[in-house]
Amino acid sequence: MSAKNRTVSGALGGFLGLIGMSAVAGILVTAAVAPAVALSGIAATNTINVFDSLPEYLAIDRLAQKSNIYASTNADDPVGTRVLLASFYEQNRVDVASDAISQFAKDAAIAGEDPRFMEHGGVDIQSSFNGAVQTLAGGGTRGGSSITQQYVKNVLVQKCEAMTDADAAKECYTDATQTTADRKLREMRLAIGLEKKYEKYEILRGYLNIAGYGGSVYGIEAAANYYFNTTAIDLTLPQAASLVAIVNNPVKFQLDHPDSETNGAANGYAANKVRRDYILTEMLKYDKITQADFDAAIATPIEPVITVPSTGCQTAGGSAYFCDYVTKNLKSDPTFGADADERLANFKQGGFDVYTTLDLDLQSAAETSLNKYVPKTVPGWDVGGVVSSVKVGTGEVLAMAQNKDYSQQEQPAGSTFTSINYNTDYATGGSGGFQPGSTYKVFTLAEWLKEGHALTERVDSRVKSDWGTFQDSCLGPQSYGTKFSPRNDGGEGGSNESALHSTTRSINTGFIGMAKKLDLCGIRKTAENFFVHAADGGELGQNASSVIGTNYVAPLTMAVAFAGIANNGMTCSPVVIRSMVSSDGTELPVPKSECKQSVEPDVAAGMQYAMATTTTGSGTAAASGSRTSPKVPIIGKTGTTDSAKDTWMSGASSQVATVVGVVNVSGAFKNQRITSLNGMSAQYIRHYVWPDVMSVANAKYGGEAFPDASSAIINAVAVPVPDVRGKSMSEAKSTIQAAGFSFVDGGATASEMPVGTVASTDPAGGSSSTRGATITAYSSDGTGVTIPNVVGKSEADARSTLTGDPYTFTVAKTEEPTTDKAQDGKVIAVQPGVGTSSRPGDAVTIVIGKFAAAAPEKKTE
């Protein structure tokens, strides 16, 4: 360009460039003498004062690395029996020690990137000056950075990538990579400081571990794994040179684009080969390899063996949802960081070996059974199948499976894939929960026993349209009127059921009758004592309908609660990480299970006693109990929601608790009683999956007998039923309730007693019944008569009496043989019996004796 055509900006740029070059020249001189200054203690010159605002050296933080999530088949030997579920990382890196890196790779890096690495003090004067001259003179950017400088730049970029604030990270990255004299000066100063603090081999190791090798591959170990299916220590000479070549320009030289026109399989990865062969030439030049090694390496074709690492939970197969739950814990539990930003930063940094609580034997049983019985999709029904198993006494999650394939992206309803973990809460990747149905009744049972009621105590369990008012110490008395009229699914249940039988047969009205005697707020708080909570993070409902399971909770939540019942009332919160080790072998802290005494052991024993009866005989869970083998003592509770939308089987041994559900995930549902899945009624699937899982649990963990429940817990006190015949109904009610019974007005009946007074009760006065039993009183309508005693009268006299006033009965006759001649032709009985209340005109049968002489006794000779 001629002088007369130069612009003002061009001239100014040249002037500033001259100043910049002068500064760089000064810095380079400083860099040259820096090692001597550091060694001799001579005071810094005016030139080195340019760096006064910078730190003396760059601290080397932990590198972002790949983390691994493991499961095992043996909790006592989690490392020895470990199986990799998945790896996760922001950067696919495995930080390795210097002696775990091939010497070929170390020599290739030095020869190809910084031949004077072992001599300079962090900055190669000649290379840096040439690069700076070309850059500042407008000739484009060129290299010249030493290995130490490149390492500094990578560390600064690494710090930026660890930031959780996107805007701050972007600004940081620009500052660390922009092509300016200021950035180069800072880089040099930090490189010099780094050389003062660290040995050369440490810097070289750090450089090889931090460098990018294309895409998300970082560090020499991960690169060796990915590109050649080997390790850093086992790299051959040509492989090592090819990997070091990639570092120079990862996009241009990476080896995982076989279709590339410039660097693909068809041309022998030509671009990488040119750079590789240059590095080999430099290695020969600097006597790092022999001529024979060089010739063999140059002749070796580049043949990558791309080995994609397991990345993300989708590689965990059927255990993917458990894996996902583990990663959610790492990002949310305070153990892994004080706040969300710190936890996310730690997660990005990675470098952990995470040993989980998953038991691969139970998990396999759960996956196999769900695959057998619950299809991934059903036309017109977004069906879900779930299994959660928890170790009793520790809270360790042993199994977590569902009928869908895992996806990291949200999928449409009805797909075979879903990103939603049906077993867990919404906050940890789950759904909004499902209604547990009658499995929730166990918390009313717990409150019943806590309040001093016994299992054999009876309540009013009649089906009715208005249950009246329920006690609620939190919200005040609650009346639900005709809006609340639950039924019993199979028509089971009488008018006066015990808590025990209501549990065995899961009688809705029995539990509502129990709730009438309790505090709805107390039932909710007892559930919460077992760590039960709404899956969506809201509050548990505590209305009367919640007693029979209308709250939406996660299956894992119910498994934890049932483990607490089996653990004699001591409930332990769920944990999924047994131990975690950092890349340097340090044992790291992990979340611990929080255990609390949800109910006293004697109450838990009563719950166990009642819930054991569901798994045998006519119990609603007997189908699961009978199919589980080997046999150990178990407790259980079934659940079926309205119209059989969802069906549940929940239960436990003394060692393992398991919850199985077939649920409606979204949209329209099907009644499971009339819907078949894989040739089986959907309502019965729970009774095949649960035994499949618990049979493996029983064989592996065993199970002991549950503690005996006390007599006071089981047996209600029997007290006499008051005789209130002839009393007014109001007086009878007061008398019956004062005796500890529930009073029910059974309506009017025919009786000779005065109108409105009590004609009779059921059970009858003078008999015994348990405290809390329902006594039904019937009032007299005044139209009744008492059947008179006509026994011993002749037929004619008896008829005359019975058909005359005030009886006017219709009389029928039967005959019965008698050996008493005095009874011949006489009334020997009346049906209904003498003294029975009846109405005028009713039918009465008289029994007439018919003499039949007894046969003579046979004499014995």
CSV table of C-alpha atoms in Angstrom, one decimal, residues 228 238 241-246 252-255 262-281 294-304:
chain,number,residue,atom,x,y,z
A,228,PHE,CA,-8.7,-46.0,19.4
A,238,PRO,CA,1.4,-43.4,15.5
A,241,ALA,CA,1.0,-38.6,17.3
A,242,SER,CA,-2.5,-38.6,15.8
A,243,LEU,CA,-4.1,-37.6,19.1
A,244,VAL,CA,-1.6,-34.8,19.7
A,245,ALA,CA,-2.2,-33.6,16.2
A,246,ILE,CA,-5.9,-33.2,17.0
A,252,LYS,CA,-9.8,-29.9,11.4
A,253,PHE,CA,-8.0,-33.0,12.7
A,254,GLN,CA,-10.5,-35.0,14.8
A,255,LEU,CA,-11.0,-38.6,13.6
A,262,THR,CA,-10.7,-33.5,3.7
A,263,ASN,CA,-10.2,-35.7,6.7
A,264,GLY,CA,-12.2,-38.9,6.3
A,265,ALA,CA,-11.8,-42.7,5.8
A,266,ALA,CA,-11.7,-42.4,2.0
A,267,ASN,CA,-8.5,-40.3,1.9
A,268,GLY,CA,-6.9,-42.0,5.0
A,269,TYR,CA,-7.8,-39.1,7.2
A,270,ALA,CA,-5.4,-37.0,5.2
A,271,ALA,CA,-5.5,-33.8,7.2
A,272,ASN,CA,-4.7,-35.6,10.5
A,273,LYS,CA,-2.0,-37.6,8.7
A,274,VAL,CA,-0.2,-34.5,7.5
A,275,ARG,CA,-0.1,-33.1,11.0
A,276,ARG,CA,0.7,-36.5,12.5
A,277,ASP,CA,3.6,-37.0,10.2
A,278,TYR,CA,4.9,-33.5,10.9
A,279,ILE,CA,4.9,-34.4,14.6
A,280,LEU,CA,6.7,-37.7,13.9
A,281,THR,CA,9.3,-35.8,11.9
A,294,PHE,CA,9.8,-43.2,12.5
A,295,ASP,CA,9.6,-45.3,9.3
A,296,ALA,CA,7.2,-47.8,10.8
A,297,ALA,CA,4.9,-45.0,12.2
A,298,ILE,CA,4.9,-43.1,9.0
A,299,ALA,CA,3.8,-46.2,7.1
A,300,THR,CA,1.0,-47.0,9.6
A,301,PRO,CA,-2.4,-46.1,8.2
A,302,ILE,CA,-4.7,-44.1,10.5
A,303,GLU,CA,-7.5,-46.5,11.5
A,304,PRO,CA,-9.7,-45.1,14.3
